[in-house]
CSV table of C-alpha atoms in Angstrom, one decimal:
chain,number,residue,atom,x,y,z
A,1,UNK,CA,8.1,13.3,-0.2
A,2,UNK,CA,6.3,10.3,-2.0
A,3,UNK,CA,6.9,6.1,-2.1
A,4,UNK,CA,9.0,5.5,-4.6
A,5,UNK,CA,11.0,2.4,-6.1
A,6,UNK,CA,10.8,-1.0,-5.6
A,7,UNK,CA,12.6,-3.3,-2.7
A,8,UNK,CA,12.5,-6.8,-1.7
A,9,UNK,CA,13.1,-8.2,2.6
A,10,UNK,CA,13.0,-11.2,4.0
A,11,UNK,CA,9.9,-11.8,5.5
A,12,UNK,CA,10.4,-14.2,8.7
A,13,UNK,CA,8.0,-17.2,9.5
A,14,UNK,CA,5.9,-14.6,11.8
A,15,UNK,CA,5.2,-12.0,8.9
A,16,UNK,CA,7.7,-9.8,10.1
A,17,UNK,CA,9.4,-7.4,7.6
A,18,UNK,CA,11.9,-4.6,7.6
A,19,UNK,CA,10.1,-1.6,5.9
A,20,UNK,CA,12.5,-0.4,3.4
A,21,UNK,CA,14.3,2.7,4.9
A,22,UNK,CA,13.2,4.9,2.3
A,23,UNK,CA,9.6,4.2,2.8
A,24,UNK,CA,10.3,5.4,6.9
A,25,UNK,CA,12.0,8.4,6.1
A,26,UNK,CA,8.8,9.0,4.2
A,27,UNK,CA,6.8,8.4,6.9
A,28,UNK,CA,8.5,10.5,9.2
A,29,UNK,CA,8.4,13.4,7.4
A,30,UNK,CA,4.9,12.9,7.4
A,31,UNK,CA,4.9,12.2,11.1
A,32,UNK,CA,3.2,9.5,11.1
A,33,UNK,CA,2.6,7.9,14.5
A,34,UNK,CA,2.2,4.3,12.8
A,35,UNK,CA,2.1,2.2,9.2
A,36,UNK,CA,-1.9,1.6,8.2
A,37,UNK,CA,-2.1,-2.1,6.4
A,38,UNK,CA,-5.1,-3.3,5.1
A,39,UNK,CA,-5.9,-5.7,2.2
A,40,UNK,CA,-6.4,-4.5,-1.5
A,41,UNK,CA,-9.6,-4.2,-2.7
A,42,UNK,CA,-8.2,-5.0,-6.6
A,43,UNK,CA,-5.0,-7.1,-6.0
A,44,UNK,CA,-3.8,-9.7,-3.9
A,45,UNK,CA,-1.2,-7.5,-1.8
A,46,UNK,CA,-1.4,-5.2,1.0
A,47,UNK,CA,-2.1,-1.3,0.6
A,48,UNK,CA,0.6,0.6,3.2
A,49,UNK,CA,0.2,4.1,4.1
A,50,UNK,CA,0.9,6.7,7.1
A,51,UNK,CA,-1.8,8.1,9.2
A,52,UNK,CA,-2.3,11.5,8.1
A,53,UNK,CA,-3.3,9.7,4.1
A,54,UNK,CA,-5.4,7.1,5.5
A,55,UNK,CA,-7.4,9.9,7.4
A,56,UNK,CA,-8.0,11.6,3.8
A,57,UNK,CA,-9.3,8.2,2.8
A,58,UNK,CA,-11.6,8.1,6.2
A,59,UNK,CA,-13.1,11.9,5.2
A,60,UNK,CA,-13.7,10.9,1.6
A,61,UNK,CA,-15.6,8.1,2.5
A,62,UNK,CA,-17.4,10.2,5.3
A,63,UNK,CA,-18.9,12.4,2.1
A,64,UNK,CA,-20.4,9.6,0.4
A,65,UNK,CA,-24.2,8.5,1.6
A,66,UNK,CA,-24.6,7.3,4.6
A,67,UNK,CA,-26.0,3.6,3.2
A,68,UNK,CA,-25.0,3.7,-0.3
A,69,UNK,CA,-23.0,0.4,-1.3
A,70,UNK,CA,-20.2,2.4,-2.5
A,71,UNK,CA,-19.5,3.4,1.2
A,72,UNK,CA,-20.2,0.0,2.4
A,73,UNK,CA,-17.7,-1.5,0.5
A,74,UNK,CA,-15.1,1.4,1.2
A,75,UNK,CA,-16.3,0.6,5.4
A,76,UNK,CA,-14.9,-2.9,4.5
A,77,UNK,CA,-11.8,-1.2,4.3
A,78,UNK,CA,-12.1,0.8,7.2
A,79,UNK,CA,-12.6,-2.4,9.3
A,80,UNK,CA,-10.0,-4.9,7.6
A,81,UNK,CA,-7.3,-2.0,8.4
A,82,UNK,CA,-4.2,-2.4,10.7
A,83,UNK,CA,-2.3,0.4,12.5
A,84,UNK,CA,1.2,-0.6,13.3
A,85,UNK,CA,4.0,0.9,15.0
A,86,UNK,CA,7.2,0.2,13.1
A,87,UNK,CA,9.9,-1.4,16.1
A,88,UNK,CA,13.6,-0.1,16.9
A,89,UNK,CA,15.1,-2.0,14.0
A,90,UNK,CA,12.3,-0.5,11.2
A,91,UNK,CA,10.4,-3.9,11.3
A,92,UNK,CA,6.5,-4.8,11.4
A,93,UNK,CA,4.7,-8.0,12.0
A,94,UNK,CA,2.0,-7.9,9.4
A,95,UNK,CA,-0.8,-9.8,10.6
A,96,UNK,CA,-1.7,-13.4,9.5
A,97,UNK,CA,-4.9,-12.4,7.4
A,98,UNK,CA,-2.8,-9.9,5.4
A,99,UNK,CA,-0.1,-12.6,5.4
A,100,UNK,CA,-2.8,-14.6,3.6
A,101,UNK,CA,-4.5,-12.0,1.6
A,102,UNK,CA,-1.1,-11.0,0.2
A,103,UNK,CA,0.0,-14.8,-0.6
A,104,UNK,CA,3.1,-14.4,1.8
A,105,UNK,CA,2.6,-17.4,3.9
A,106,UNK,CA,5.7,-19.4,3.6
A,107,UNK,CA,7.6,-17.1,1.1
A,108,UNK,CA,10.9,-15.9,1.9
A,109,UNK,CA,10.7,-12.1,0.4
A,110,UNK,CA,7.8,-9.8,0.5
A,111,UNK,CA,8.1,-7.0,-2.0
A,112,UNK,CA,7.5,-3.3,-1.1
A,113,UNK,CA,5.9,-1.2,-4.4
A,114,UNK,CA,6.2,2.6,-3.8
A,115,UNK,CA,3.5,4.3,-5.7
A,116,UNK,CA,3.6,7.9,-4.4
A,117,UNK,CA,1.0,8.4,-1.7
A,118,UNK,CA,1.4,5.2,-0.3
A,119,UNK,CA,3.3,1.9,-0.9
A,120,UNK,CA,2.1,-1.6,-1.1
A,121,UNK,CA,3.7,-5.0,0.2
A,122,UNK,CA,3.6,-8.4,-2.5
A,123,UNK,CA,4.4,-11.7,-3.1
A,124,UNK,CA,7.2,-11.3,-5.5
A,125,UNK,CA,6.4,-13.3,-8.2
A,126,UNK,CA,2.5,-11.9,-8.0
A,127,UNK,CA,3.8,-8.5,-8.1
A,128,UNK,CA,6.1,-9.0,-11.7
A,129,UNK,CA,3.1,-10.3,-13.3
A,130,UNK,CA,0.8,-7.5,-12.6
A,131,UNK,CA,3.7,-5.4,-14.0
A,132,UNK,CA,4.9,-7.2,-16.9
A,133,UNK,CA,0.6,-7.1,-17.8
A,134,UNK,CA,0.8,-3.1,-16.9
A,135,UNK,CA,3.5,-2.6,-19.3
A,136,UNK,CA,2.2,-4.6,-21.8
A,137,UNK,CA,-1.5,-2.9,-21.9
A,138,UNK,CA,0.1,0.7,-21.6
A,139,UNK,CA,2.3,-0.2,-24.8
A,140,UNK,CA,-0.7,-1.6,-26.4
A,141,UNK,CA,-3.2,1.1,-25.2
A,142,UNK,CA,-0.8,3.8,-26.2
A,143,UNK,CA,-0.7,5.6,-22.9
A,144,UNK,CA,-0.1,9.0,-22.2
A,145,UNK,CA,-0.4,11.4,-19.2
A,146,UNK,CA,-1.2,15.1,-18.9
A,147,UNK,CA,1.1,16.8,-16.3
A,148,UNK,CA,-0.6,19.0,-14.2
A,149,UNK,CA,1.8,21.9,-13.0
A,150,UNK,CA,1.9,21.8,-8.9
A,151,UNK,CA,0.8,25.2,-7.6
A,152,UNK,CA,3.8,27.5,-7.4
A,153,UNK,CA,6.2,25.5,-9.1
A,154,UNK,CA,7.7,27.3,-12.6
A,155,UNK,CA,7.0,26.4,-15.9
C-alpha cells in the first residue's frame, strides 16, 4: 500500500489535524505503532511517515561516515523528528515548531500530499505553488520515467 492523493482538514488553533483516512489505513497495514513528523529539509512542509520507513531512513544514514557532513545534516533530521500516536478519532497534534516550519500557524486547512512511501502535511496555498512550478518544469524539461518492473509481477 503507498500515500496517495491529495486531501485538505481543518487544522484547529492547537495544530491538531485529522490524518486523512486513507493515509491510516496505510499505516496500519504497515503496523505502524505511531506517525514520524519532522520538518523538510527542501520545502516548507512537514515530511509524515510510519515507523517501519523512518527506520530504513535511520539505517541508511547509519552507512554513511561516522563525521561526514552529509550524516550530520541527515542527524538534523533524526533529532527534529516527532513520533505521534494518532488518537481515537484519527487526529494528531503536530507540534508548534512544525506548525511553524510548515507556515500553518493560524491557517484553517493543512494539506496532506501522498507521495508513495510517505506523505507530507502543507500550507495550502504553499503546496499549489510548488505544484503548479513542478508541472510547469516537467512540461518544459520534457520529463519521462523508466518503469522498472516489480519483482514477480508479469509483463
Amino acid at each position: 500500500m503507498s500515500f496517495l492523493n491529495t486531501h485538505r482538514n481543518r487544522i484547529d488553533g492547537n495544530g491538531r489535524v485529522s490524518v486523512p483516512a486513507s493515509f491510516r489505513a496505510v499505516l496500519k497495514a504497515q503496523k505502524s505503532k505511531t506517525v514520524v513528523l519532522y520538518p523538510s529539509l527542501r520545502h516548507p512542509c512537514i515530511e509524515c511517515m510510519g515507523d517501519e520507513r523512518m527506520q530504513t531512513i535511520i539505517d541508511s544514514i547509519e552507512k554513511l561516515d561516522m563525521y561526514s557532513p552529509k550524516r550530520e545534516q541527515f542527524e538534523t533530521l533524526l533529532a527534529d523528528a516527532n513520533p505521534l500516536k494518532i488518537d481515537g478519532d484519527g487526529r494528531i497534534v503536530i507540534p508548534p515548531e512544525l506548525i511553524e516550519h510548515a507556515q500553518l500557524k493560524g491557517k484553517p486547512e493543512a494539506l496532506f500530499r501522498g507521495i508513495g512511501t510517505n506523505f507530507q502535511i502543507w500550507e495550502p496555498e504553499n503546496h499549489e505553488r510548488l505544484r503548479t512550478a513542478m508541472r510547469t518544469q516537467a512540461l518544459a524539461d520534457g520529463t519521462t520515467l523508466s518503469i522498472i518492473p516489480r519483482a514477480g509481477a508479469s509483463k
